[in-house]
Structure formats: structure tokens, C-alpha cells
Coordinates of N, CA and C in Angstrom, one line a residue:
M1 N 26.9 32.9 125.9 CA 27.3 34.1 126.6 C 26.0 34.8 127.1
K2 N 25.9 35.2 128.3 CA 24.8 35.9 128.9 C 24.7 37.4 128.4
Y3 N 23.5 37.9 128.1 CA 23.4 39.2 127.6 C 23.6 40.2 128.8
A4 N 23.2 39.9 130.0 CA 23.4 40.7 131.1 C 24.9 41.0 131.4
G5 N 25.2 42.2 131.8 CA 26.6 42.5 132.0 C 27.2 43.3 130.9
M6 N 28.4 42.8 130.5 CA 29.2 43.6 129.5 C 28.4 43.7 128.2
P7 N 27.8 42.7 127.6 CA 27.1 42.8 126.3 C 26.0 43.8 126.4
M8 N 25.2 43.9 127.5 CA 24.2 44.8 127.7 C 24.8 46.2 127.8
G9 N 25.8 46.4 128.5 CA 26.5 47.7 128.6 C 27.0 48.2 127.3
M10 N 27.6 47.3 126.5 CA 28.1 47.7 125.2 C 26.9 48.1 124.3
W11 N 25.8 47.5 124.4 CA 24.6 47.9 123.6 C 24.2 49.3 124.0
A12 N 24.1 49.5 125.3 CA 23.7 50.8 125.8 C 24.7 51.9 125.4
L13 N 26.0 51.6 125.3 CA 27.0 52.6 124.9 C 27.0 52.9 123.4
F14 N 26.8 51.9 122.6 CA 27.1 52.0 121.2 C 25.9 52.0 120.3
A15 N 24.8 51.5 120.7 CA 23.6 51.3 119.8 C 23.2 52.6 119.1
G16 N 23.3 53.7 119.9 CA 22.9 55.0 119.4 C 23.9 55.5 118.3
S17 N 25.1 55.2 118.5 CA 26.1 55.5 117.5 C 26.0 54.7 116.2
F18 N 25.7 53.4 116.4 CA 25.5 52.5 115.2 C 24.2 53.0 114.5
Q19 N 23.2 53.4 115.2 CA 22.0 53.9 114.5 C 22.3 55.2 113.8
K20 N 23.0 56.1 114.4 CA 23.3 57.4 113.8 C 24.1 57.2 112.4
Q21 N 25.0 56.3 112.4 CA 25.9 56.1 111.3 C 25.1 55.4 110.1
L22 N 24.0 54.8 110.4 CA 23.2 54.2 109.4 C 22.7 55.3 108.4
T23 N 22.5 56.5 109.0 CA 22.0 57.6 108.2 C 23.3 58.4 107.6
A24 N 24.2 58.6 108.5 CA 25.4 59.5 108.1 C 26.3 58.8 107.1
V25 N 26.4 57.5 107.1 CA 27.4 56.8 106.2 C 26.6 56.0 105.2
L26 N 25.6 55.3 105.6 CA 24.9 54.3 104.6 C 23.7 54.9 104.0
G27 N 23.3 56.1 104.4 CA 22.2 56.8 103.7 C 20.8 56.5 104.0
Y28 N 20.6 55.7 105.1 CA 19.2 55.4 105.4 C 18.5 56.6 106.0
D29 N 17.2 56.7 105.8 CA 16.5 57.8 106.5 C 16.3 57.4 108.0
A30 N 15.9 58.4 108.8 CA 15.9 58.3 110.2 C 14.9 57.1 110.6
A31 N 13.8 57.0 110.0 CA 12.8 56.0 110.3 C 13.4 54.6 110.1
T32 N 14.0 54.4 108.9 CA 14.6 53.1 108.6 C 15.7 52.8 109.5
A33 N 16.5 53.8 109.9 CA 17.6 53.5 110.8 C 17.1 53.1 112.2
K34 N 16.0 53.7 112.6 CA 15.5 53.4 113.9 C 14.9 51.9 113.8
Q35 N 14.3 51.5 112.7 CA 13.7 50.2 112.6 C 14.8 49.1 112.5
I36 N 15.9 49.5 111.8 CA 17.1 48.5 111.8 C 17.6 48.3 113.2
T37 N 17.7 49.4 113.9 CA 18.3 49.3 115.3 C 17.3 48.4 116.2
K38 N 16.0 48.6 116.0 CA 15.0 47.9 116.8 C 15.1 46.4 116.5
T39 N 15.3 46.0 115.3 CA 15.3 44.6 114.9 C 16.7 44.0 115.2
A40 N 17.8 44.9 115.2 CA 19.1 44.4 115.5 C 19.3 44.0 116.9
K41 N 18.6 44.6 117.9 CA 18.8 44.2 119.3 C 18.5 42.8 119.6
P42 N 17.3 42.2 119.2 CA 17.1 40.8 119.5 C 18.0 39.9 118.7
K43 N 18.4 40.4 117.5 CA 19.4 39.6 116.7 C 20.7 39.5 117.4
Y44 N 21.2 40.6 118.0 CA 22.4 40.7 118.8 C 22.3 39.7 120.0
K45 N 21.2 39.8 120.7 CA 21.0 38.8 121.8 C 21.1 37.4 121.3
E46 N 20.4 37.1 120.2 CA 20.4 35.8 119.6 C 21.8 35.3 119.3
I47 N 22.6 36.1 118.7 CA 24.0 35.8 118.4 C 24.8 35.5 119.6
L48 N 24.7 36.3 120.6 CA 25.4 36.2 121.9 C 25.1 34.9 122.6
T49 N 23.8 34.6 122.7 CA 23.4 33.4 123.4 C 24.0 32.1 122.9
K50 N 24.5 32.1 121.6 CA 25.1 30.9 121.0 C 26.6 30.9 121.3
L51 N 27.1 31.9 121.9 CA 28.5 31.9 122.2 C 28.8 31.5 123.6
P52 N 30.0 30.8 123.8 CA 30.3 30.4 125.2 C 30.8 31.6 126.0
E53 N 30.8 31.4 127.3 CA 31.3 32.4 128.2 C 32.9 32.4 128.0
F54 N 33.4 33.6 128.1 CA 34.9 33.8 128.0 C 35.6 33.5 129.3
E55 N 36.8 33.0 129.3 CA 37.5 32.9 130.5 C 37.8 34.2 131.1
K56 N 38.0 34.3 132.4 CA 38.2 35.5 133.1 C 39.5 36.2 132.6
A57 N 40.5 35.5 132.3 CA 41.8 36.1 131.9 C 41.8 36.4 130.4
D58 N 40.7 36.1 129.7 CA 40.7 36.4 128.2 C 40.3 37.9 128.0
R59 N 41.2 38.6 127.3 CA 41.1 40.0 127.1 C 40.3 40.4 125.8
F60 N 39.8 39.3 125.1 CA 39.2 39.6 123.8 C 37.7 39.5 123.8
Q61 N 37.1 39.5 124.9 CA 35.6 39.4 125.0 C 35.0 40.6 124.3
L62 N 35.5 41.8 124.5 CA 35.0 43.0 123.9 C 35.0 42.9 122.4
N63 N 36.1 42.3 121.9 CA 36.2 42.2 120.4 C 35.1 41.4 119.8
I64 N 34.7 40.3 120.5 CA 33.7 39.4 119.9 C 32.3 40.1 120.1
I65 N 32.1 40.8 121.2 CA 30.9 41.5 121.4 C 30.7 42.6 120.3
G66 N 31.7 43.3 120.0 CA 31.7 44.3 118.9 C 31.3 43.7 117.6
C67 N 31.9 42.5 117.3 CA 31.6 41.7 116.1 C 30.1 41.3 116.1
A68 N 29.6 40.8 117.2 CA 28.2 40.4 117.3 C 27.3 41.6 117.0
M69 N 27.6 42.8 117.5 CA 26.8 43.9 117.3 C 26.8 44.3 115.8
L70 N 28.0 44.4 115.2 CA 28.0 44.8 113.8 C 27.3 43.7 113.0
G71 N 27.5 42.5 113.3 CA 26.8 41.4 112.5 C 25.3 41.5 112.6
A72 N 24.8 41.8 113.8 CA 23.4 42.0 114.0 C 22.8 43.1 113.2
F73 N 23.5 44.2 113.1 CA 23.1 45.4 112.3 C 23.1 45.1 110.8
V74 N 24.1 44.4 110.4 CA 24.2 44.1 108.9 C 23.1 43.2 108.5
L75 N 22.9 42.2 109.4 CA 21.8 41.2 109.0 C 20.4 41.8 109.0
C76 N 20.3 42.9 109.7 CA 19.0 43.6 109.7 C 18.8 44.8 108.7
M77 N 19.9 45.0 108.0 CA 19.8 46.1 107.0 C 19.1 45.6 105.7
P78 N 18.3 46.4 105.1 CA 17.5 46.1 103.9 C 18.5 45.7 102.7
Q79 N 19.6 46.4 102.7 CA 20.6 46.1 101.7 C 22.0 45.8 102.3
R80 N 22.6 44.8 101.8 CA 23.9 44.4 102.3 C 25.0 45.4 101.9
P81 N 25.7 46.0 102.8 CA 26.7 47.0 102.4 C 28.0 46.3 101.8
D82 N 28.8 47.0 101.0 CA 30.0 46.4 100.6 C 31.1 46.7 101.7
T83 N 32.2 46.0 101.5 CA 33.3 46.1 102.5 C 33.7 47.6 102.8
E84 N 33.9 48.3 101.7 CA 34.4 49.7 101.8 C 33.4 50.5 102.6
A85 N 32.1 50.5 102.3 CA 31.2 51.3 103.1 C 31.1 50.8 104.5
L86 N 31.1 49.5 104.7 CA 31.0 49.0 106.1 C 32.2 49.3 106.9
T87 N 33.4 49.4 106.3 CA 34.6 49.9 107.0 C 34.4 51.3 107.6
V88 N 33.9 52.2 106.8 CA 33.7 53.5 107.3 C 32.6 53.5 108.3
Y89 N 31.5 52.8 108.1 CA 30.4 52.7 109.0 C 30.9 52.2 110.4
Y90 N 31.6 51.1 110.4 CA 32.0 50.5 111.7 C 33.0 51.4 112.4
E91 N 33.9 52.0 111.7 CA 34.9 53.0 112.3 C 34.2 54.1 113.0
N92 N 33.2 54.7 112.2 CA 32.5 55.9 112.8 C 31.6 55.5 113.9
A93 N 31.0 54.3 113.8 CA 30.1 53.9 114.9 C 30.9 53.6 116.2
Q94 N 32.1 53.0 116.1 CA 32.9 52.6 117.2 C 33.6 53.8 117.9
M95 N 34.1 54.7 117.0 CA 34.9 55.8 117.6 C 34.1 57.0 118.1
T96 N 33.4 56.7 119.2 CA 32.7 57.7 119.9 C 33.7 58.5 120.8
P97 N 33.2 59.6 121.3 CA 34.1 60.3 122.3 C 34.7 59.5 123.4
L98 N 33.8 58.6 123.9 CA 34.3 57.7 125.0 C 35.3 56.7 124.5
M99 N 35.2 56.2 123.3 CA 36.2 55.2 122.8 C 37.5 56.0 122.5
K100 N 37.4 57.2 122.0 CA 38.6 58.0 121.8 C 39.4 58.2 123.1
W101 N 38.6 58.5 124.1 CA 39.2 58.7 125.4 C 39.9 57.5 125.9
F102 N 39.2 56.3 125.7 CA 39.7 55.1 126.2 C 41.0 54.8 125.4
C103 N 41.1 55.0 124.1 CA 42.3 54.8 123.4 C 43.4 55.7 123.9
R104 N 43.2 56.9 124.1 CA 44.2 57.8 124.7 C 44.7 57.4 126.0
K105 N 43.8 56.9 126.9 CA 44.2 56.4 128.2 C 45.0 55.2 128.1
S106 N 44.6 54.2 127.2 CA 45.4 53.0 126.9 C 46.8 53.3 126.4
G107 N 46.8 54.4 125.5 CA 48.1 54.8 124.9 C 49.1 55.2 126.0
K108 N 48.7 55.7 127.1 CA 49.6 56.2 128.1 C 50.4 55.0 128.8
S109 N 49.8 53.8 128.7 CA 50.5 52.7 129.4 C 51.1 51.7 128.3
K110 N 51.1 52.1 127.0 CA 51.6 51.3 126.0 C 53.1 51.2 126.2
F111 N 53.7 49.9 126.1 CA 55.1 49.6 126.1 C 55.6 49.6 127.6
T112 N 54.8 49.8 128.6 CA 55.2 49.7 129.9 C 55.4 48.3 130.3
A113 N 56.1 48.0 131.4 CA 56.3 46.6 131.9 C 55.0 45.9 132.0
K114 N 54.0 46.6 132.6 CA 52.7 46.0 132.8 C 52.1 45.6 131.5
D115 N 52.2 46.5 130.5 CA 51.6 46.2 129.2 C 52.3 45.0 128.5
M116 N 53.6 45.0 128.6 CA 54.3 43.9 128.0 C 54.0 42.5 128.7
A117 N 53.9 42.6 130.0 CA 53.5 41.4 130.7 C 52.1 40.9 130.4
A118 N 51.2 41.8 130.2 CA 49.8 41.4 129.8 C 49.8 40.8 128.4
M119 N 50.6 41.3 127.5 CA 50.7 40.7 126.1 C 51.3 39.3 126.2
K120 N 52.3 39.1 127.0 CA 52.9 37.8 127.1 C 51.9 36.8 127.8
A121 N 51.2 37.3 128.7 CA 50.2 36.4 129.4 C 49.1 36.0 128.4
T122 N 48.7 36.9 127.6 CA 47.7 36.6 126.6 C 48.2 35.6 125.6
A123 N 49.4 35.7 125.2 CA 50.0 34.7 124.3 C 50.1 33.4 124.9
A124 N 50.4 33.3 126.2 CA 50.5 32.0 126.9 C 49.1 31.4 127.1
L125 N 48.1 32.2 127.2 CA 46.7 31.6 127.5 C 46.2 30.7 126.4
N126 N 46.5 31.1 125.1 CA 45.9 30.3 124.0 C 44.5 29.9 124.2
A127 N 43.7 31.0 124.4 CA 42.3 30.8 124.7 C 41.5 30.1 123.6
A128 N 41.9 30.3 122.3 CA 41.1 29.8 121.2 C 41.2 28.2 121.2
D129 N 42.2 27.7 121.9 CA 42.2 26.2 122.0 C 41.0 25.6 122.6
R130 N 40.4 26.5 123.5 CA 39.2 26.0 124.2 C 37.9 26.7 123.8
N131 N 38.1 27.9 123.2 CA 36.9 28.7 122.8 C 37.2 29.2 121.3
P132 N 36.5 28.6 120.4 CA 36.7 29.0 119.0 C 36.4 30.5 118.6
Y133 N 35.7 31.2 119.5 CA 35.4 32.6 119.3 C 36.4 33.5 120.0
S134 N 37.5 32.9 120.4 CA 38.6 33.8 121.0 C 39.8 33.8 120.1
W135 N 40.9 34.1 120.6 CA 42.1 34.3 119.8 C 43.3 33.6 120.4
N136 N 44.2 33.1 119.5 CA 45.5 32.6 119.9 C 46.5 33.6 119.2
M137 N 47.6 33.9 120.0 CA 48.6 34.8 119.4 C 49.9 34.5 120.0
D138 N 50.9 34.9 119.2 CA 52.3 34.8 119.7 C 52.8 36.3 119.8
F139 N 53.7 36.5 120.8 CA 54.2 37.8 121.1 C 55.7 37.9 120.7
Y140 N 55.9 39.0 119.9 CA 57.3 39.3 119.5 C 57.7 40.7 119.8
A141 N 58.6 40.9 120.7 CA 59.2 42.2 121.0 C 60.2 42.5 119.9
Y142 N 60.2 43.7 119.3 CA 61.2 44.1 118.3 C 62.6 44.2 119.0
P143 N 63.6 43.6 118.4 CA 64.9 43.5 119.1 C 65.5 44.9 119.3
D144 N 65.1 45.9 118.5 CA 65.7 47.2 118.6 C 64.9 48.1 119.7
G145 N 63.9 47.5 120.3 CA 63.2 48.2 121.3 C 62.2 49.2 120.8
S146 N 61.9 49.1 119.5 CA 61.0 50.1 118.9 C 59.5 49.7 119.0
G147 N 59.2 48.6 119.7 CA 57.8 48.2 119.8 C 57.6 46.7 119.9
Y148 N 56.5 46.2 119.5 CA 56.2 44.8 119.5 C 55.1 44.4 118.5
E149 N 55.0 43.1 118.3 CA 54.0 42.6 117.4 C 53.2 41.4 118.1
G150 N 51.9 41.4 118.0 CA 51.1 40.3 118.3 C 50.7 39.6 117.0
R151 N 51.1 38.3 116.9 CA 50.8 37.6 115.7 C 49.7 36.5 115.9
F152 N 48.6 36.7 115.3 CA 47.4 35.9 115.7 C 47.2 34.8 114.7
T153 N 47.1 33.6 115.2 CA 47.0 32.4 114.3 C 45.5 31.9 114.4
K154 N 44.8 32.3 115.3 CA 43.3 32.0 115.4 C 42.6 33.2 115.7
C155 N 41.4 33.5 115.1 CA 40.7 34.7 115.2 C 39.2 34.5 115.5
G156 N 38.7 34.9 116.6 CA 37.3 34.7 116.9 C 36.3 35.4 116.0
I157 N 36.8 36.6 115.5 CA 35.9 37.4 114.6 C 35.8 36.6 113.3
C158 N 36.9 36.0 112.8 CA 36.8 35.2 111.6 C 35.8 34.1 111.7
T159 N 35.8 33.4 112.9 CA 34.9 32.3 113.2 C 33.5 32.7 113.2
L160 N 33.2 33.8 113.9 CA 31.8 34.3 114.0 C 31.3 34.8 112.7
M161 N 32.1 35.6 112.0 CA 31.6 36.2 110.7 C 31.4 35.1 109.7
Q162 N 32.1 34.0 109.7 CA 31.9 32.9 108.9 C 30.5 32.3 109.2
E163 N 30.3 32.1 110.4 CA 29.0 31.5 110.8 C 27.8 32.3 110.5
L164 N 28.0 33.7 110.5 CA 26.9 34.6 110.2 C 26.7 34.8 108.7
G165 N 27.6 34.2 107.9 CA 27.5 34.4 106.5 C 28.0 35.7 106.0
L166 N 28.9 36.3 106.8 CA 29.4 37.7 106.5 C 30.9 37.7 106.4
Y167 N 31.5 36.5 106.1 CA 33.0 36.5 106.2 C 33.7 37.4 105.2
D168 N 33.1 37.7 104.1 CA 33.7 38.6 103.1 C 33.8 40.0 103.6
L169 N 33.0 40.3 104.6 CA 33.0 41.7 105.2 C 33.9 41.8 106.4
T170 N 34.6 40.8 106.7 CA 35.5 40.8 107.9 C 36.6 41.9 107.9
P171 N 37.2 42.2 106.7 CA 38.2 43.3 106.7 C 37.7 44.6 107.2
A172 N 36.4 44.8 107.2 CA 35.8 46.1 107.8 C 36.1 46.2 109.3
L173 N 36.2 45.0 110.0 CA 36.5 45.0 111.4 C 38.0 45.1 111.6
C174 N 38.8 44.4 110.7 CA 40.2 44.4 110.8 C 40.8 45.9 110.8
H175 N 40.2 46.7 110.0 CA 40.7 48.1 109.8 C 40.7 48.9 111.0
L176 N 39.8 48.5 112.0 CA 39.7 49.3 113.2 C 41.0 49.3 114.0
D177 N 41.8 48.3 113.8 CA 43.1 48.3 114.5 C 43.9 49.5 114.2
Y178 N 43.9 50.0 113.0 CA 44.7 51.2 112.6 C 44.1 52.4 113.2
T179 N 42.8 52.5 113.2 CA 42.1 53.6 113.8 C 42.3 53.8 115.3
M180 N 42.2 52.7 116.0 CA 42.4 52.7 117.5 C 43.9 53.0 117.8
S181 N 44.8 52.5 117.0 CA 46.2 52.8 117.3 C 46.5 54.3 117.1
E182 N 45.9 54.9 116.0 CA 46.1 56.3 115.8 C 45.5 57.1 116.9
A183 N 44.3 56.7 117.4 CA 43.6 57.4 118.4 C 44.4 57.4 119.7
G184 N 45.2 56.3 119.9 CA 46.0 56.2 121.1 C 47.1 57.2 121.2
G185 N 47.6 57.7 120.0 CA 48.5 58.7 119.9 C 50.0 58.4 120.1
V186 N 50.3 57.1 120.4 CA 51.7 56.8 120.7 C 52.3 55.7 119.8
T187 N 51.5 55.1 118.9 CA 52.0 54.0 118.1 C 51.6 54.2 116.6
D188 N 52.5 53.7 115.8 CA 52.2 53.5 114.4 C 51.8 52.0 114.2
F189 N 50.7 51.8 113.6 CA 50.2 50.4 113.5 C 50.7 49.9 112.1
V190 N 51.3 48.7 112.1 CA 51.9 48.1 110.9 C 51.3 46.7 110.7
R191 N 51.0 46.3 109.5 CA 50.5 45.0 109.3 C 50.8 44.5 107.9
Q192 N 51.1 43.3 107.7 CA 51.4 42.7 106.4 C 50.3 41.7 106.0
Y193 N 49.8 40.9 107.0 CA 48.8 39.9 106.6 C 47.6 40.0 107.5
T194 N 46.5 39.4 107.1 CA 45.3 39.1 107.9 C 44.8 37.7 107.5
L195 N 44.3 37.0 108.5 CA 43.7 35.7 108.2 C 42.5 35.9 107.2
A196 N 41.7 37.0 107.4 CA 40.5 37.2 106.6 C 40.8 37.4 105.2
S197 N 42.0 37.9 104.8 CA 42.4 38.1 103.4 C 43.2 36.9 102.9
G198 N 43.3 35.8 103.7 CA 43.9 34.6 103.2 C 45.4 34.5 103.6
G199 N 45.8 35.4 104.6 CA 47.2 35.4 105.0 C 47.4 34.2 106.0
P200 N 48.7 34.0 106.3 CA 49.1 32.9 107.2 C 48.7 33.2 108.7
Y201 N 48.6 34.5 109.0 CA 48.3 35.0 110.3 C 47.9 36.4 110.2
C202 N 47.4 37.0 111.3 CA 47.2 38.4 111.4 C 48.3 39.0 112.2
D203 N 49.1 39.9 111.7 CA 50.1 40.5 112.4 C 49.7 41.9 112.8
C204 N 49.8 42.2 114.1 CA 49.4 43.5 114.7 C 50.7 44.1 115.3
G205 N 51.3 45.0 114.5 CA 52.6 45.5 114.9 C 52.4 47.0 115.5
Y206 N 53.0 47.2 116.6 CA 52.9 48.5 117.3 C 54.3 49.1 117.4
Q207 N 54.6 50.1 116.6 CA 55.9 50.8 116.6 C 55.7 52.1 117.3
K208 N 56.7 52.4 118.2 CA 56.7 53.7 118.9 C 56.8 54.8 117.9
K209 N 55.9 55.8 118.1 CA 55.9 57.0 117.3 C 57.2 57.7 117.6
R210 N 57.8 58.2 116.5 CA 59.1 59.0 116.7 C 58.7 60.5 117.0
V211 N 59.3 61.0 118.1 CA 59.0 62.3 118.5 C 59.9 63.3 117.7

């Protein structure tokens, strides 16, 4: 994957937030946080260059870029955080004002015909059959019309975190699904399993909030 383009843009948008949370959540002083960020950037580029380009129709490129950024920061930290601390760190680093705005904007189109069609198209793509850093999912609309579920049988984040030697920390990324759903304002996120915790699949259920 080339660094120019979306990966470069994501670094520009989020690196400052990732650096800030090194101090706010993980307790590093400002100088150490700055040094971690400085060394994380080339590590981020290194991780990305080993990944294939994503297909144009693949909607999960941002997910793997976020994983690469988090992985780069963790690998450059003097001390490896535990999953609980990293969950808070990643959530705070990702949920910038811009990301919260994006979630609210996305929430306005949730459950529309266009949204449902996009989910079905993603399920039909089976991108992970050709790119191990992408995802395969099945789509299930709830029969009572209360929402839908994406059931993932292959997960690019799991693949990349395993390769980076950080697989035990993967649940820190999984938790962001709850946070982004809540920020959207229109869904309750429900989940029973994750691949990272040994489940048969990752279920991402979006139920319409009751007014």
C-alpha cells in the first residue's frame, strides 16, 4: 500500500491526537510522547508498504490504516500497554471532533435503502478471499425490521495484529465499534462474539434506538 493518499491524510488527521493521548491516558511526559510519535511515523510507513492495495469497492481500507497506526505507536512505546489501557487510549485518540462529526453524519443515513445496499454489496465482495488484510462478512437484516447484523468470518485487523506480534491487544480495536455506534446517535451496538477472543465470527449488530 502506498503511503501517499489516504494513509498520509490519516496520519495528518490523527497523529496529533495519538500523541496527546500518550500523555493523557498512558502517562508519558510530553518529550517522551513526542519521541514516540517521531519514531512511530516511519514504523507506520513500514507497516503500510508491506500491505497490498485495497480494491476500489473495498470499504475497509480505513480500518486497516487505523490498525497500522495504532500498531506503529505501540511498537514504539517504551512499555507495552495492557489491553484495558490501550482500549481507552485508542478510543480517545480516534474520537476527535472530526470523527464524532463523521459518525453523526453517517448515522443520518443508517438503515436507508442506500446503506442496506452498500452492506449487501460488501458482503458479496468477499474481499478477504483476495486480500488477507481485508474482511469477509455476511449480512443479516433482522426480520422484525429493527436493524441488521454484519457477521464477519475473516478480519484484516486480526491478520495484521498477529503479524505485528500484538494479537493479544486486538480487543482494544474491537471496542471502538461500540463507541462509534454510540457517537452516531441512532443505533445500539450489540455483539456476542469476536474472532479475536476465540469466537466463531465477529458479529456487529446495529439495532435502531427506540425513541
